[in-house]
Coordinates of C-alpha atoms in Angstrom, one line a residue:
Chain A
X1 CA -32.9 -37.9 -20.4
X2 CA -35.7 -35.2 -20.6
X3 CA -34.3 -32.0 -18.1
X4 CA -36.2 -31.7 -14.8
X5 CA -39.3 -29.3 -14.7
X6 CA -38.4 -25.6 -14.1
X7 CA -40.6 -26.0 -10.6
X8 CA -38.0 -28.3 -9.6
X9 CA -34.7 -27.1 -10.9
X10 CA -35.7 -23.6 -8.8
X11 CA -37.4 -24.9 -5.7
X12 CA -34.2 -25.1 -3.9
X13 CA -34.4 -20.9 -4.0
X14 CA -38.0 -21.1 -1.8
X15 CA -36.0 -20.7 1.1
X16 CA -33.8 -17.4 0.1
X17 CA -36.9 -16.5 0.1
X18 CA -37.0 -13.1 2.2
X19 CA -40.5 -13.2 4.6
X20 CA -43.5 -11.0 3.5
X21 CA -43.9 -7.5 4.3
X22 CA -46.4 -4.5 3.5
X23 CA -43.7 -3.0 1.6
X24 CA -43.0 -6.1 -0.9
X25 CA -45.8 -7.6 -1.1
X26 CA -47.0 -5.8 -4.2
X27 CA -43.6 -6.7 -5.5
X28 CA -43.7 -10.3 -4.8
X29 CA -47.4 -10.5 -6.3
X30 CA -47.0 -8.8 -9.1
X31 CA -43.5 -10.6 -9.6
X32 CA -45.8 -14.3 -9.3
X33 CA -48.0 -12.3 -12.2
X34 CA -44.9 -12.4 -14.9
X35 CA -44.4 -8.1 -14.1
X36 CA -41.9 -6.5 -12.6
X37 CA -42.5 -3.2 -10.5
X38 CA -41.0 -0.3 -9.0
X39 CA -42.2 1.8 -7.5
X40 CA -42.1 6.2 -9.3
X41 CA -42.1 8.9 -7.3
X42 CA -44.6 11.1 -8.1
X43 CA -43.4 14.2 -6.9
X44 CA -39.5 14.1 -8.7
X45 CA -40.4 11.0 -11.0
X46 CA -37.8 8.7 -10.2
X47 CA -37.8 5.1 -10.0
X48 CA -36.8 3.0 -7.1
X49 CA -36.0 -0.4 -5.9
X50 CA -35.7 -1.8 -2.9
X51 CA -39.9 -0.4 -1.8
X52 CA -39.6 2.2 0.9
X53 CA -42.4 4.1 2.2
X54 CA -40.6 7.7 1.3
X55 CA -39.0 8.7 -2.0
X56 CA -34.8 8.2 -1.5
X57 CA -34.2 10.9 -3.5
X58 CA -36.6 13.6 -2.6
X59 CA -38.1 12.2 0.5
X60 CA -41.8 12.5 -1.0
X61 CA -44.2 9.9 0.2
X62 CA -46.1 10.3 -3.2
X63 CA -45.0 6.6 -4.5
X64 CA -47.0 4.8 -6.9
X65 CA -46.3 1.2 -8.1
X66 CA -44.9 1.1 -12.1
X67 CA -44.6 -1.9 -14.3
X68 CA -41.2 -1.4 -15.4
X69 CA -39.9 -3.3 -18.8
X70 CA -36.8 -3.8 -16.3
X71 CA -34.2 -4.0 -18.8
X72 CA -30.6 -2.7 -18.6
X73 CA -27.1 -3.6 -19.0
X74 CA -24.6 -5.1 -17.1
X75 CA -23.0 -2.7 -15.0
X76 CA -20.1 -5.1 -13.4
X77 CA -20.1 -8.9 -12.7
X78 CA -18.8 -11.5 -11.3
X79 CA -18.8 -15.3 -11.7
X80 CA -19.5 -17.5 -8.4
X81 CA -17.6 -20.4 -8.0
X82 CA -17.7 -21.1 -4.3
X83 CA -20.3 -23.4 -3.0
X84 CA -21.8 -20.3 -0.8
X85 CA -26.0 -21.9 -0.9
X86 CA -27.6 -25.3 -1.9
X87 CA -29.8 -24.1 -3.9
X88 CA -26.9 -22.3 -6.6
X89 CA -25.0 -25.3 -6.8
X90 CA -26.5 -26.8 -9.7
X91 CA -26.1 -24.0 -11.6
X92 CA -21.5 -23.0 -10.5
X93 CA -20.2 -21.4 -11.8
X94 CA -23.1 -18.6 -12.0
X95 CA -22.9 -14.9 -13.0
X96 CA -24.2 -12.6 -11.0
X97 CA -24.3 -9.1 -12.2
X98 CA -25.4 -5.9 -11.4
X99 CA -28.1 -4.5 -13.3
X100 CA -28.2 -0.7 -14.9
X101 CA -31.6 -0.6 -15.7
X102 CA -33.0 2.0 -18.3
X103 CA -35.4 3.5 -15.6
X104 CA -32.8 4.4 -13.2
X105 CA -32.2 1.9 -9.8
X106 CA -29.3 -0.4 -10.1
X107 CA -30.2 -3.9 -9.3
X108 CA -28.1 -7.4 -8.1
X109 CA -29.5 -10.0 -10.2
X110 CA -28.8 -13.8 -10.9
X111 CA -28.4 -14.8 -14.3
X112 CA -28.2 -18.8 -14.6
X113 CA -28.2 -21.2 -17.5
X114 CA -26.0 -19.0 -19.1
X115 CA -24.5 -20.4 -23.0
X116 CA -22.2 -17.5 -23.4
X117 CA -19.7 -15.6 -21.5
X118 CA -20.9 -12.3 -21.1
X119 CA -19.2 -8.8 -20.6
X120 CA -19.7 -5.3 -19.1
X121 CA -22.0 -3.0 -21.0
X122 CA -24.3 -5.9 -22.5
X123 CA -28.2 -5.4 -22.8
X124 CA -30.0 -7.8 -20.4
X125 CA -34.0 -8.2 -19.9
X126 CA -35.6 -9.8 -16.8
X127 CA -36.3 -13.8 -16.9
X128 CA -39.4 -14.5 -14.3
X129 CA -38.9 -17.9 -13.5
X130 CA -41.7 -20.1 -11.0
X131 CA -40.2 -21.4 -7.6
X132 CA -43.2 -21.9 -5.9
X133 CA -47.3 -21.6 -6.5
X134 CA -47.4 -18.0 -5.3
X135 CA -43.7 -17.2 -5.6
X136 CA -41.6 -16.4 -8.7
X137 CA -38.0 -15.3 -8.4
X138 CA -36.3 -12.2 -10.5
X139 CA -33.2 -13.5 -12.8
X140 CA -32.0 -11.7 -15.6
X141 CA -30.4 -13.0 -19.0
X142 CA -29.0 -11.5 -22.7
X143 CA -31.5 -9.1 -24.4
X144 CA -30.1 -11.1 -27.4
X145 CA -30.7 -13.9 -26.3
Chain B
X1 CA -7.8 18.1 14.1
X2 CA -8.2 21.8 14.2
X3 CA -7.9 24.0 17.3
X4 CA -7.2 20.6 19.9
X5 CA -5.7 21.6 23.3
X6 CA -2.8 19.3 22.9
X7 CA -1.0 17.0 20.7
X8 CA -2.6 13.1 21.1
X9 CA -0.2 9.9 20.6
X10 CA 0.0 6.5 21.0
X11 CA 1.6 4.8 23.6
X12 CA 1.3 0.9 23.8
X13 CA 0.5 -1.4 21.1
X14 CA 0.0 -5.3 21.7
X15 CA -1.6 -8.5 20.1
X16 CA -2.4 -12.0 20.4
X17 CA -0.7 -15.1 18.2
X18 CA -2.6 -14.8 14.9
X19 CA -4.0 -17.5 13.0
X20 CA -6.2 -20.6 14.7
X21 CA -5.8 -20.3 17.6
X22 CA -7.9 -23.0 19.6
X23 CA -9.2 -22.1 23.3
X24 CA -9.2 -18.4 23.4
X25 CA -12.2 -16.7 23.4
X26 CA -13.0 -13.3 22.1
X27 CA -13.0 -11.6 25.5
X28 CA -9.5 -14.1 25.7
X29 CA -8.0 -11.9 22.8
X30 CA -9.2 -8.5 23.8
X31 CA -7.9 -8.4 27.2
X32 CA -4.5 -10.4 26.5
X33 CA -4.2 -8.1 23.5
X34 CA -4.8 -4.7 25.6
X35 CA -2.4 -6.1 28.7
X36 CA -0.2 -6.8 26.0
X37 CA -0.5 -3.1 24.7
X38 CA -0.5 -1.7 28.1
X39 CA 3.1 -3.6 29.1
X40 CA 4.7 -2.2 26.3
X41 CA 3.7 1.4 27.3
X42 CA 4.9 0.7 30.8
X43 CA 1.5 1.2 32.4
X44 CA -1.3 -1.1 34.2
X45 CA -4.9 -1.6 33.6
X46 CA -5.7 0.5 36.9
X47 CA -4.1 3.5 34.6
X48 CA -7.2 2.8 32.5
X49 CA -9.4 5.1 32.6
X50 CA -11.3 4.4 28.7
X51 CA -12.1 1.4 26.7
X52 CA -13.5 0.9 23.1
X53 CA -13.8 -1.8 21.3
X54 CA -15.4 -2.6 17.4
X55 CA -17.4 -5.5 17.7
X56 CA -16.3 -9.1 16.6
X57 CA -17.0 -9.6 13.6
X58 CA -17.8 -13.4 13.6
X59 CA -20.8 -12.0 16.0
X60 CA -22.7 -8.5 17.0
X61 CA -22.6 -8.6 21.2
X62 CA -24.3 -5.9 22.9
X63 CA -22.5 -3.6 25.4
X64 CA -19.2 -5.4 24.4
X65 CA -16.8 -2.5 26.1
X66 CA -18.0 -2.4 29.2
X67 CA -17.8 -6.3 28.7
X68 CA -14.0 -5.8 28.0
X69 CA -13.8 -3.3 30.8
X70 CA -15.3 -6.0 33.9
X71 CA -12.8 -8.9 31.9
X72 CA -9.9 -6.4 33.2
X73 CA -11.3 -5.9 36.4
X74 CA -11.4 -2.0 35.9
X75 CA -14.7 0.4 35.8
X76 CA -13.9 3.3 33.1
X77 CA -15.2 6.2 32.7
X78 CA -15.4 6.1 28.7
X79 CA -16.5 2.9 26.9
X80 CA -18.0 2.8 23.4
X81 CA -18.1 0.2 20.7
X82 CA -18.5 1.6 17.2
X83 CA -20.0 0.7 14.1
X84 CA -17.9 1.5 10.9
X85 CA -16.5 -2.3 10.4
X86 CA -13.1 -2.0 9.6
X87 CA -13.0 1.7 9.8
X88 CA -13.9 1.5 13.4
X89 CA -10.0 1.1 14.3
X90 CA -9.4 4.6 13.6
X91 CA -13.1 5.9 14.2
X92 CA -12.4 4.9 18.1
X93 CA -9.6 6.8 18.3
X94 CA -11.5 9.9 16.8
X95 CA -14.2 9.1 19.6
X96 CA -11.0 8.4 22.0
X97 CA -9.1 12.1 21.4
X98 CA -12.5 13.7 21.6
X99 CA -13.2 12.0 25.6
X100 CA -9.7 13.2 26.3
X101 CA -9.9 16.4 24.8
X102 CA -13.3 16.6 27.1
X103 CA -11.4 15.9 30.0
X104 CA -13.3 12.5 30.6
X105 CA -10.2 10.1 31.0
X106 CA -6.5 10.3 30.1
X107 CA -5.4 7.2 29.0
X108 CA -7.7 4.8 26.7
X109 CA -7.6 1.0 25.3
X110 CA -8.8 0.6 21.8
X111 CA -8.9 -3.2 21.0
X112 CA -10.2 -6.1 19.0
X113 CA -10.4 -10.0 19.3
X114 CA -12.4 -12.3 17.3
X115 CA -12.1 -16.1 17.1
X116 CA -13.5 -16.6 13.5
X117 CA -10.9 -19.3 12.5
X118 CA -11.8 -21.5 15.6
X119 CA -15.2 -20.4 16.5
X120 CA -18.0 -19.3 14.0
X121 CA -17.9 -18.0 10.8
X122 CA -21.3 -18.0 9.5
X123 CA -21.7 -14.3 9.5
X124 CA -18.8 -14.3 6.6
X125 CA -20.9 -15.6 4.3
X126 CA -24.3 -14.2 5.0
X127 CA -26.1 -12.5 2.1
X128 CA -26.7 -8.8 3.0
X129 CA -30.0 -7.1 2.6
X130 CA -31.8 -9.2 -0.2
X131 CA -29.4 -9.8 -2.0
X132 CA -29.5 -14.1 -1.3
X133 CA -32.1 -14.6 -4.4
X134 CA -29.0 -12.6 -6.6
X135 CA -26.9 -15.3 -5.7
X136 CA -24.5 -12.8 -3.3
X137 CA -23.1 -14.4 -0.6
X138 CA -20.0 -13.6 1.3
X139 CA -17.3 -10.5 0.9
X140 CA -15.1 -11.7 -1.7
X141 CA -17.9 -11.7 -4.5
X142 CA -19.2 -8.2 -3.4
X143 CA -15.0 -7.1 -3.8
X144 CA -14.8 -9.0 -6.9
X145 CA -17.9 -7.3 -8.5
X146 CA -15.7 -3.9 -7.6
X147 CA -12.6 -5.3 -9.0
X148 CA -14.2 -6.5 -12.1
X149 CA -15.4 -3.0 -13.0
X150 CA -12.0 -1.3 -12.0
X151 CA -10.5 -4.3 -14.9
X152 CA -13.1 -3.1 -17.1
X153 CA -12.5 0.6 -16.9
X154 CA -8.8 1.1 -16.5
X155 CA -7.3 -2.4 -17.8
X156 CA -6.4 -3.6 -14.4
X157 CA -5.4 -7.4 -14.8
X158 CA -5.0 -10.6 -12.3
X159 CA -1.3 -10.1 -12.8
X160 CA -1.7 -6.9 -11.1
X161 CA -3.8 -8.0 -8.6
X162 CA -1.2 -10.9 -8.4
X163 CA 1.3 -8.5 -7.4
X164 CA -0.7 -7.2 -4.7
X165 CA -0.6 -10.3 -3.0
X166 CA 2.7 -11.5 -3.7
X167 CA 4.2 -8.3 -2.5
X168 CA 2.5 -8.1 0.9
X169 CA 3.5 -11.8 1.6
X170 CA 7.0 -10.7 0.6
X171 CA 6.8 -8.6 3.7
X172 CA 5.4 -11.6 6.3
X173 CA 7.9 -13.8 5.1
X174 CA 10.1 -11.0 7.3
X175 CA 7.4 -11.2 9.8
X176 CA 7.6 -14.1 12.4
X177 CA 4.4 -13.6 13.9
X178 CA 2.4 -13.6 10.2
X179 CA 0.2 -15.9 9.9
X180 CA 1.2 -16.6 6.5
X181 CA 4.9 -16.4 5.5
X182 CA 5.9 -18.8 2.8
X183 CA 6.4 -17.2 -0.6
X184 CA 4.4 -17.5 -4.0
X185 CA 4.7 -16.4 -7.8
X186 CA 2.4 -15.4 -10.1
X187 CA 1.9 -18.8 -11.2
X188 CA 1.1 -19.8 -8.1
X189 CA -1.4 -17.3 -7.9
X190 CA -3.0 -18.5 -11.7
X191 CA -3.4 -21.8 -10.4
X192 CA -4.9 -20.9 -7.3
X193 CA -8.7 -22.1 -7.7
X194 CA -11.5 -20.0 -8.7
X195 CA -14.0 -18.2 -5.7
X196 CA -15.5 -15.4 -7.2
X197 CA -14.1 -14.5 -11.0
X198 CA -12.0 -12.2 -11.3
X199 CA -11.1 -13.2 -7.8
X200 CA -8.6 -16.4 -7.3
X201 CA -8.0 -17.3 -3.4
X202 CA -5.0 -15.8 -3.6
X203 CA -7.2 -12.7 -3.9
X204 CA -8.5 -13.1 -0.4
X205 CA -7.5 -12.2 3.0
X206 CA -7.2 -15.4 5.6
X207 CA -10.1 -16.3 8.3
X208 CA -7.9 -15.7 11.6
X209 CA -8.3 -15.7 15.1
X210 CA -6.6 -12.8 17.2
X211 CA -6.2 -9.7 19.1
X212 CA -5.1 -6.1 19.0
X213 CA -4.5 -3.2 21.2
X214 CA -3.3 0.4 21.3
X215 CA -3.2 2.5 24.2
X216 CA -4.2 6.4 23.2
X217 CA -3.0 9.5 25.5
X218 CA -2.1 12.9 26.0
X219 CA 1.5 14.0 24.8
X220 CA 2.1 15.4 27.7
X221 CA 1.2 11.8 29.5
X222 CA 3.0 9.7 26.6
X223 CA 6.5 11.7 26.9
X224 CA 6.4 9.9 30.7
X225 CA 6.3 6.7 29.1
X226 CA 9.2 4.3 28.3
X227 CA 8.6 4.0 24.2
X228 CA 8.8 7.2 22.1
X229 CA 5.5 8.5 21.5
X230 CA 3.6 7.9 18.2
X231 CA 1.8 11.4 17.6
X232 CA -1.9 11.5 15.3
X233 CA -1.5 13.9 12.7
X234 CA -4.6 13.7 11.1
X235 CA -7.5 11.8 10.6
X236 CA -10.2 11.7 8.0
X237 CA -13.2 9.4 7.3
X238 CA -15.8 8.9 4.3
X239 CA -18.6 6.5 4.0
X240 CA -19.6 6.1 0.5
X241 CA -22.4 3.6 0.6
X242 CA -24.6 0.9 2.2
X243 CA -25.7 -1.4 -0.5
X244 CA -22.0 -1.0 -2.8
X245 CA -23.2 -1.4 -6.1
X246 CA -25.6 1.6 -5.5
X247 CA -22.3 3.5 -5.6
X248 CA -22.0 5.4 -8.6
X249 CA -18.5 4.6 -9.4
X250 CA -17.8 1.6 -7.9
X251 CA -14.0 1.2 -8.6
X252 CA -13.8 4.5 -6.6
X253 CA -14.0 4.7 -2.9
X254 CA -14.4 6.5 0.4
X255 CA -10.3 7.1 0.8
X256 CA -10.7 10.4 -1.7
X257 CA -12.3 12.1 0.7
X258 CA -11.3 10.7 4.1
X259 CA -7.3 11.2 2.7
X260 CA -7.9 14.6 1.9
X261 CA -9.7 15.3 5.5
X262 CA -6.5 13.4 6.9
X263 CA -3.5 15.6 5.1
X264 CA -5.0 18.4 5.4
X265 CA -5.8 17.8 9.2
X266 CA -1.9 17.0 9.6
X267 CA -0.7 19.7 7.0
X268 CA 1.2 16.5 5.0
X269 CA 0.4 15.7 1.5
X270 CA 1.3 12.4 0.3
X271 CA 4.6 13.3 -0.9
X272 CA 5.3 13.4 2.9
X273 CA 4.2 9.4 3.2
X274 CA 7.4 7.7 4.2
X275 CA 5.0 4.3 3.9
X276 CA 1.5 3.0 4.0
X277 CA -0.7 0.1 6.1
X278 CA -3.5 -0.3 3.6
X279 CA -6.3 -2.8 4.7
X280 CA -6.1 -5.1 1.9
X281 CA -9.1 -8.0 2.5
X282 CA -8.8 -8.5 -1.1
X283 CA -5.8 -7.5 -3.9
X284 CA -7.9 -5.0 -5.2
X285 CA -8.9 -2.4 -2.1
X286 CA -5.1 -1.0 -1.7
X287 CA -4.6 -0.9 -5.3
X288 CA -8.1 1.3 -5.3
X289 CA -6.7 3.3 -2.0
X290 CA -3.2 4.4 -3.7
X291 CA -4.9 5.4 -6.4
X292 CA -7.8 7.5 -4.2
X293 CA -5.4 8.7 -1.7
X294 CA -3.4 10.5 -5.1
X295 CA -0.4 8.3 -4.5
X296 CA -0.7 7.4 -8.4
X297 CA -2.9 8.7 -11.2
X298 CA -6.6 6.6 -11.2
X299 CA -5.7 3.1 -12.8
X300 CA -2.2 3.1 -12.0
X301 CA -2.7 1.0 -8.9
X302 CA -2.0 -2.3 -10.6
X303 CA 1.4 -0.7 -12.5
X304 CA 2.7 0.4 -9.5
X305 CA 2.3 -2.7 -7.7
X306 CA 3.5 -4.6 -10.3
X307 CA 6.4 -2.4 -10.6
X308 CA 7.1 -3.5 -7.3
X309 CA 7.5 -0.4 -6.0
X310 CA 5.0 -1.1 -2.9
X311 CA 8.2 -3.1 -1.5
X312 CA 10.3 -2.5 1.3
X313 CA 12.9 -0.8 -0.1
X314 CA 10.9 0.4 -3.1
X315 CA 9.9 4.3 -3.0
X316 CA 6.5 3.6 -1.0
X317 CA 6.9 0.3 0.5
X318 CA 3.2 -0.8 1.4
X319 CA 1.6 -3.6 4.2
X320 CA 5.0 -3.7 5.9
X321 CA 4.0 -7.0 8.0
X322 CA 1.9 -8.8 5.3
X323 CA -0.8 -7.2 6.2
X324 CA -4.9 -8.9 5.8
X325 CA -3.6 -10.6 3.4
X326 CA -1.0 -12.6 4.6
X327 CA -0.4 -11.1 9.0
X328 CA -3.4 -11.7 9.7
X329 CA -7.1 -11.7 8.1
X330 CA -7.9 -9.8 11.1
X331 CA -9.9 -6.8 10.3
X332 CA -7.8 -3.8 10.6
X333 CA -6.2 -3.4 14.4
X334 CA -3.0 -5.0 13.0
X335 CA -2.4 -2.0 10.7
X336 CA -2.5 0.7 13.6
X337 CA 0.1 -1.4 15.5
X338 CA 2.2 -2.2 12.7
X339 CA 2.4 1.3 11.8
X340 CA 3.4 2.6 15.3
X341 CA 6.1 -0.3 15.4
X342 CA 7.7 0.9 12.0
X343 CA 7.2 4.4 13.8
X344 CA 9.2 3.7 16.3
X345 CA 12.0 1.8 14.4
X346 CA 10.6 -1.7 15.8
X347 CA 10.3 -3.3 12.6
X348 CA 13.4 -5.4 12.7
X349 CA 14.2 -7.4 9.1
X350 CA 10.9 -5.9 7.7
X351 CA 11.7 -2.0 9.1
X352 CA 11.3 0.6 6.6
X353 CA 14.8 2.6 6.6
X354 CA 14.2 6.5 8.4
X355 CA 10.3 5.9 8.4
X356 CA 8.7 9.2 9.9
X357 CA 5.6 9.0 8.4
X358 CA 3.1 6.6 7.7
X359 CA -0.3 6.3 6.3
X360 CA -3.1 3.9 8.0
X361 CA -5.8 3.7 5.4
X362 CA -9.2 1.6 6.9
X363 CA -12.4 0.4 5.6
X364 CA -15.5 -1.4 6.3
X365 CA -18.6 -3.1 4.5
X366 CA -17.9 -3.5 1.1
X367 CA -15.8 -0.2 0.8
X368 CA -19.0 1.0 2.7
X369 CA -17.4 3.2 5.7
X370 CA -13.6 4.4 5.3
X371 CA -10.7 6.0 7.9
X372 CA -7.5 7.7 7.0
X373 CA -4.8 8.5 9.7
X374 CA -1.6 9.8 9.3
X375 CA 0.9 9.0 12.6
X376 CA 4.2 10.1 13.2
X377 CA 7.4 9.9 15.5
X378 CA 8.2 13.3 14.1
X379 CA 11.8 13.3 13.3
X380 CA 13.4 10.6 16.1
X381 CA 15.3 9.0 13.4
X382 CA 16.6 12.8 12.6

């Protein structure tokens, strides 16, 4: 039996969908490109994620979207194996992890279809995956992989 | 605690059955629980003259103490509901000494009923923030992301963690009114089934319905009272983080910093801590506290659990009445009244032997907000 088409193994995620904003909307676009942004400060430099309208570390409202290579390594995880959402099921038990990327925010990130166990400290790189026509969803998997 | 006019205690503690508890509504548990509370300090509601509340957690009401206050037919003068989740039990008596201290009201109700186990539970398991597309839903992962970076750094183990739980239902099984008393091994706990690696169920505090109630005054008020007074010696609070994985260190948390406000507040170190009510939603927050609070060296929290020396009897016995784990998954009241019965020798098979000081460590979010206070019946067993 062939496996299903990505667009239907991660449709059930549409709905975790958080609504549209003017804050993520650049985010979400540029997300449905194959590109990952944050946005840089660009009074202190830093990166940051979640979008605000001010810098959170200096309070400058100098911010200018960055494509970020977004990788990282895992700073702690866990492995889901409670039933919490529909749309997860098909993929328990599931890591997710949290994400020490290279440019500076931490991140919570999925990573699904895993083939090996991972562990604390291992290089990760983002996996853009398709839900919808417009909307792509942020995973993230092995750099080694 | 510097430069108060007076000396603050408490007075009256009460509570509701815990566990499911069909037909009792939230207001149900919050005034039963403060009647309760005010009975056992030999008072009446019309001696009310203050009422705070934290919020259910279940569900977010608006104006919920004046809500309490017109479900006991009184009209205070104080009312405030707080927002520091489970730190808000010793928060609102912070707020309470400082409307006393103001000379608003005398006597104030602190209290908290939720129906969780019978009613709803949906905001248990509600992603914060963005985080539903990560695949985060509910407590226990957020706690288990902690605990698996506090394994990672100082070795900690599910044994350990084991030893957490098994030693705080050692103490409901003395408890009669626990919710859950029957006793369990550490291979009970390794075949309990997965819900968040590293966490097993085991690892999680109970859903429960209930109530609880303390009644704060003046010492001057308290020493007309029929139960010896419980005096506040000090209380500190820290809040580390919203989002918890933007902590730095996350197998660190807010008890450094709230402790140290706490001792020094009460002129106590911990050497002074006869024993401690830790809130323990999962194995690994009290381990995390001891270890914060300077009772053992960072990463000795599972050893020293495992060592068993968190038991009654043991040199710091710890969750004297089974505490979120196994009393109650309530979050937090229990501790404050637990500690004042202990206080004031009312512990029965579970009392700590000569207990004059004791340690009530709270905390809210995912380690996001956290309280310290340090009560005492200052010498009555002397």
């Amino acid at each position: 039996m062939n496996e299903p088409p990505i667009a239907d193994k991660f449709a059930a995620f549409e709905e975790l969908i958080p609504p549209l904003d003017d804050l993520n909307t650049p985010y979400r676009e540029a997300l449905s490109r194959g590109e990952l942004i944050l946005q840089q400060c660009q009074s202190c430099t830093s990166y940051q994620y979640p979008f605000e309208s001010f810098c959170y570390e200096c309070g400058s409202n100098l911010l200018e979207h960055k494509v970020s290579r977004g990788q990282g390594f895992i700073y702690s995880f866990v492995k889901v194996h409670q039933p919490y959402h529909s749309a997860f099921k098909p993929f328990i038990p599931y890591t997710v992890a949290t994400i020490q990327l290279d440019d500076g925010p931490r991140l919570l990130s999925a990573m699904l279809d895993l083939t090996t166990e991972v562990k604390i400290g291992d290089r990760v790189k983002p996996r853009i995956e398709k839900i919808t026509a417009s909307e792509s969803m942020l995973m993230y998997e092995l750099e080694r992989s | 605690m510097k430069n108060l006019k007076q000396k603050y205690c408490i007075v009256g503690v009460g509570n509701t059955a815990y566990g499911k508890n069909p037909g009792i509504s939230q207001i149900a548990h919050n005034v039963l629980a403060i009647r309760s509370a005010l009975e056992d300090a030999g008072l009446t509601t019309q001696d009310l003259d203050g009422v705070l509340t934290k919020a259910p957690t279940s569900t977010f009401p608006m104006l919920w103490g004046p809500k309490i206050a017109e479900a006991l037919r009184i009209q205070p003068k104080v009312t405030a509901t707080l927002d520091q989740a489970g730190a808000s039990n010793i928060g609102l008596i912070q707020y309470a000494i400082s409307a006393i201290e103001l000379g608003q009201a005398e006597v104030i109700a602190i209290s908290y009923g939720d129906n969780p186990r019978t009613g709803t539970r949906a905001s248990y398991a509600r992603p914060r923030g963005d985080d539903a597309l990560a695949g985060l839903f509910g407590a226990p992962s957020s706690y288990a992301m902690v605990a698996k970076r506090h394994m990672h750094e100082y070795g900690t183990t599910n044994e350990q963690l084991a030893n957490v739980a098994i030693a705080h239902r050692t103490h409901a099984s003395m408890n009669p009114g626990a919710q859950f008393q029957e006793l369990f091994t550490v291979d009970d706990y390794m075949s309990s089934r997965w819900v968040a690696e590293p966490f097993r169920l085991l690892d999680c505090c109970p859903v429960s319905d209930g109530g609880a109630a303390y009644i704060i005054t003046t010492e001057e008020k308290a020493k007309e009272l029929k139960k010896l007074p419980v005096y506040i010696e000090g209380i500190g609070q820290a809040h580390p983080s919203w989002d918890f994985y933007r902590r730095p260190e996350l197998a660190t948390s807010g008890a450094k910093i709230a402790g140290k406000m706490a001792f020094k507040s009460a002129g106590l170190r911990p050497a002074d801590i006869d024993f401690c009510e830790i809130y323990d939603c999962f194995t690994i927050v009290p381990l995390i506290s001891l270890e914060e609070y300077g009772f053992v060296d960072k990463g000795e929290g599972g050893s020293f659990y495992e060592e068993q020396r968190t038991h009654i009897g043991g040199e710091l016995p710890c969750n004297t009445s089974g505490g979120l784990l196994s009393e109650t998954g309530m979050p937090g009241t229990q501790l404050v009244v637990e500690a004042v019965r202990q206080l004031r020798g009312e512990g029965q098979d579970r009392q700590v032997k000569g207990a004059e000081v004791g340690l009530v460590s709270q905390q809210g979010g995912i380690m996001t907000t956290h309280a310290t206070m340090l009560l005492s019946n200052q010498g009555i067993h002397k």
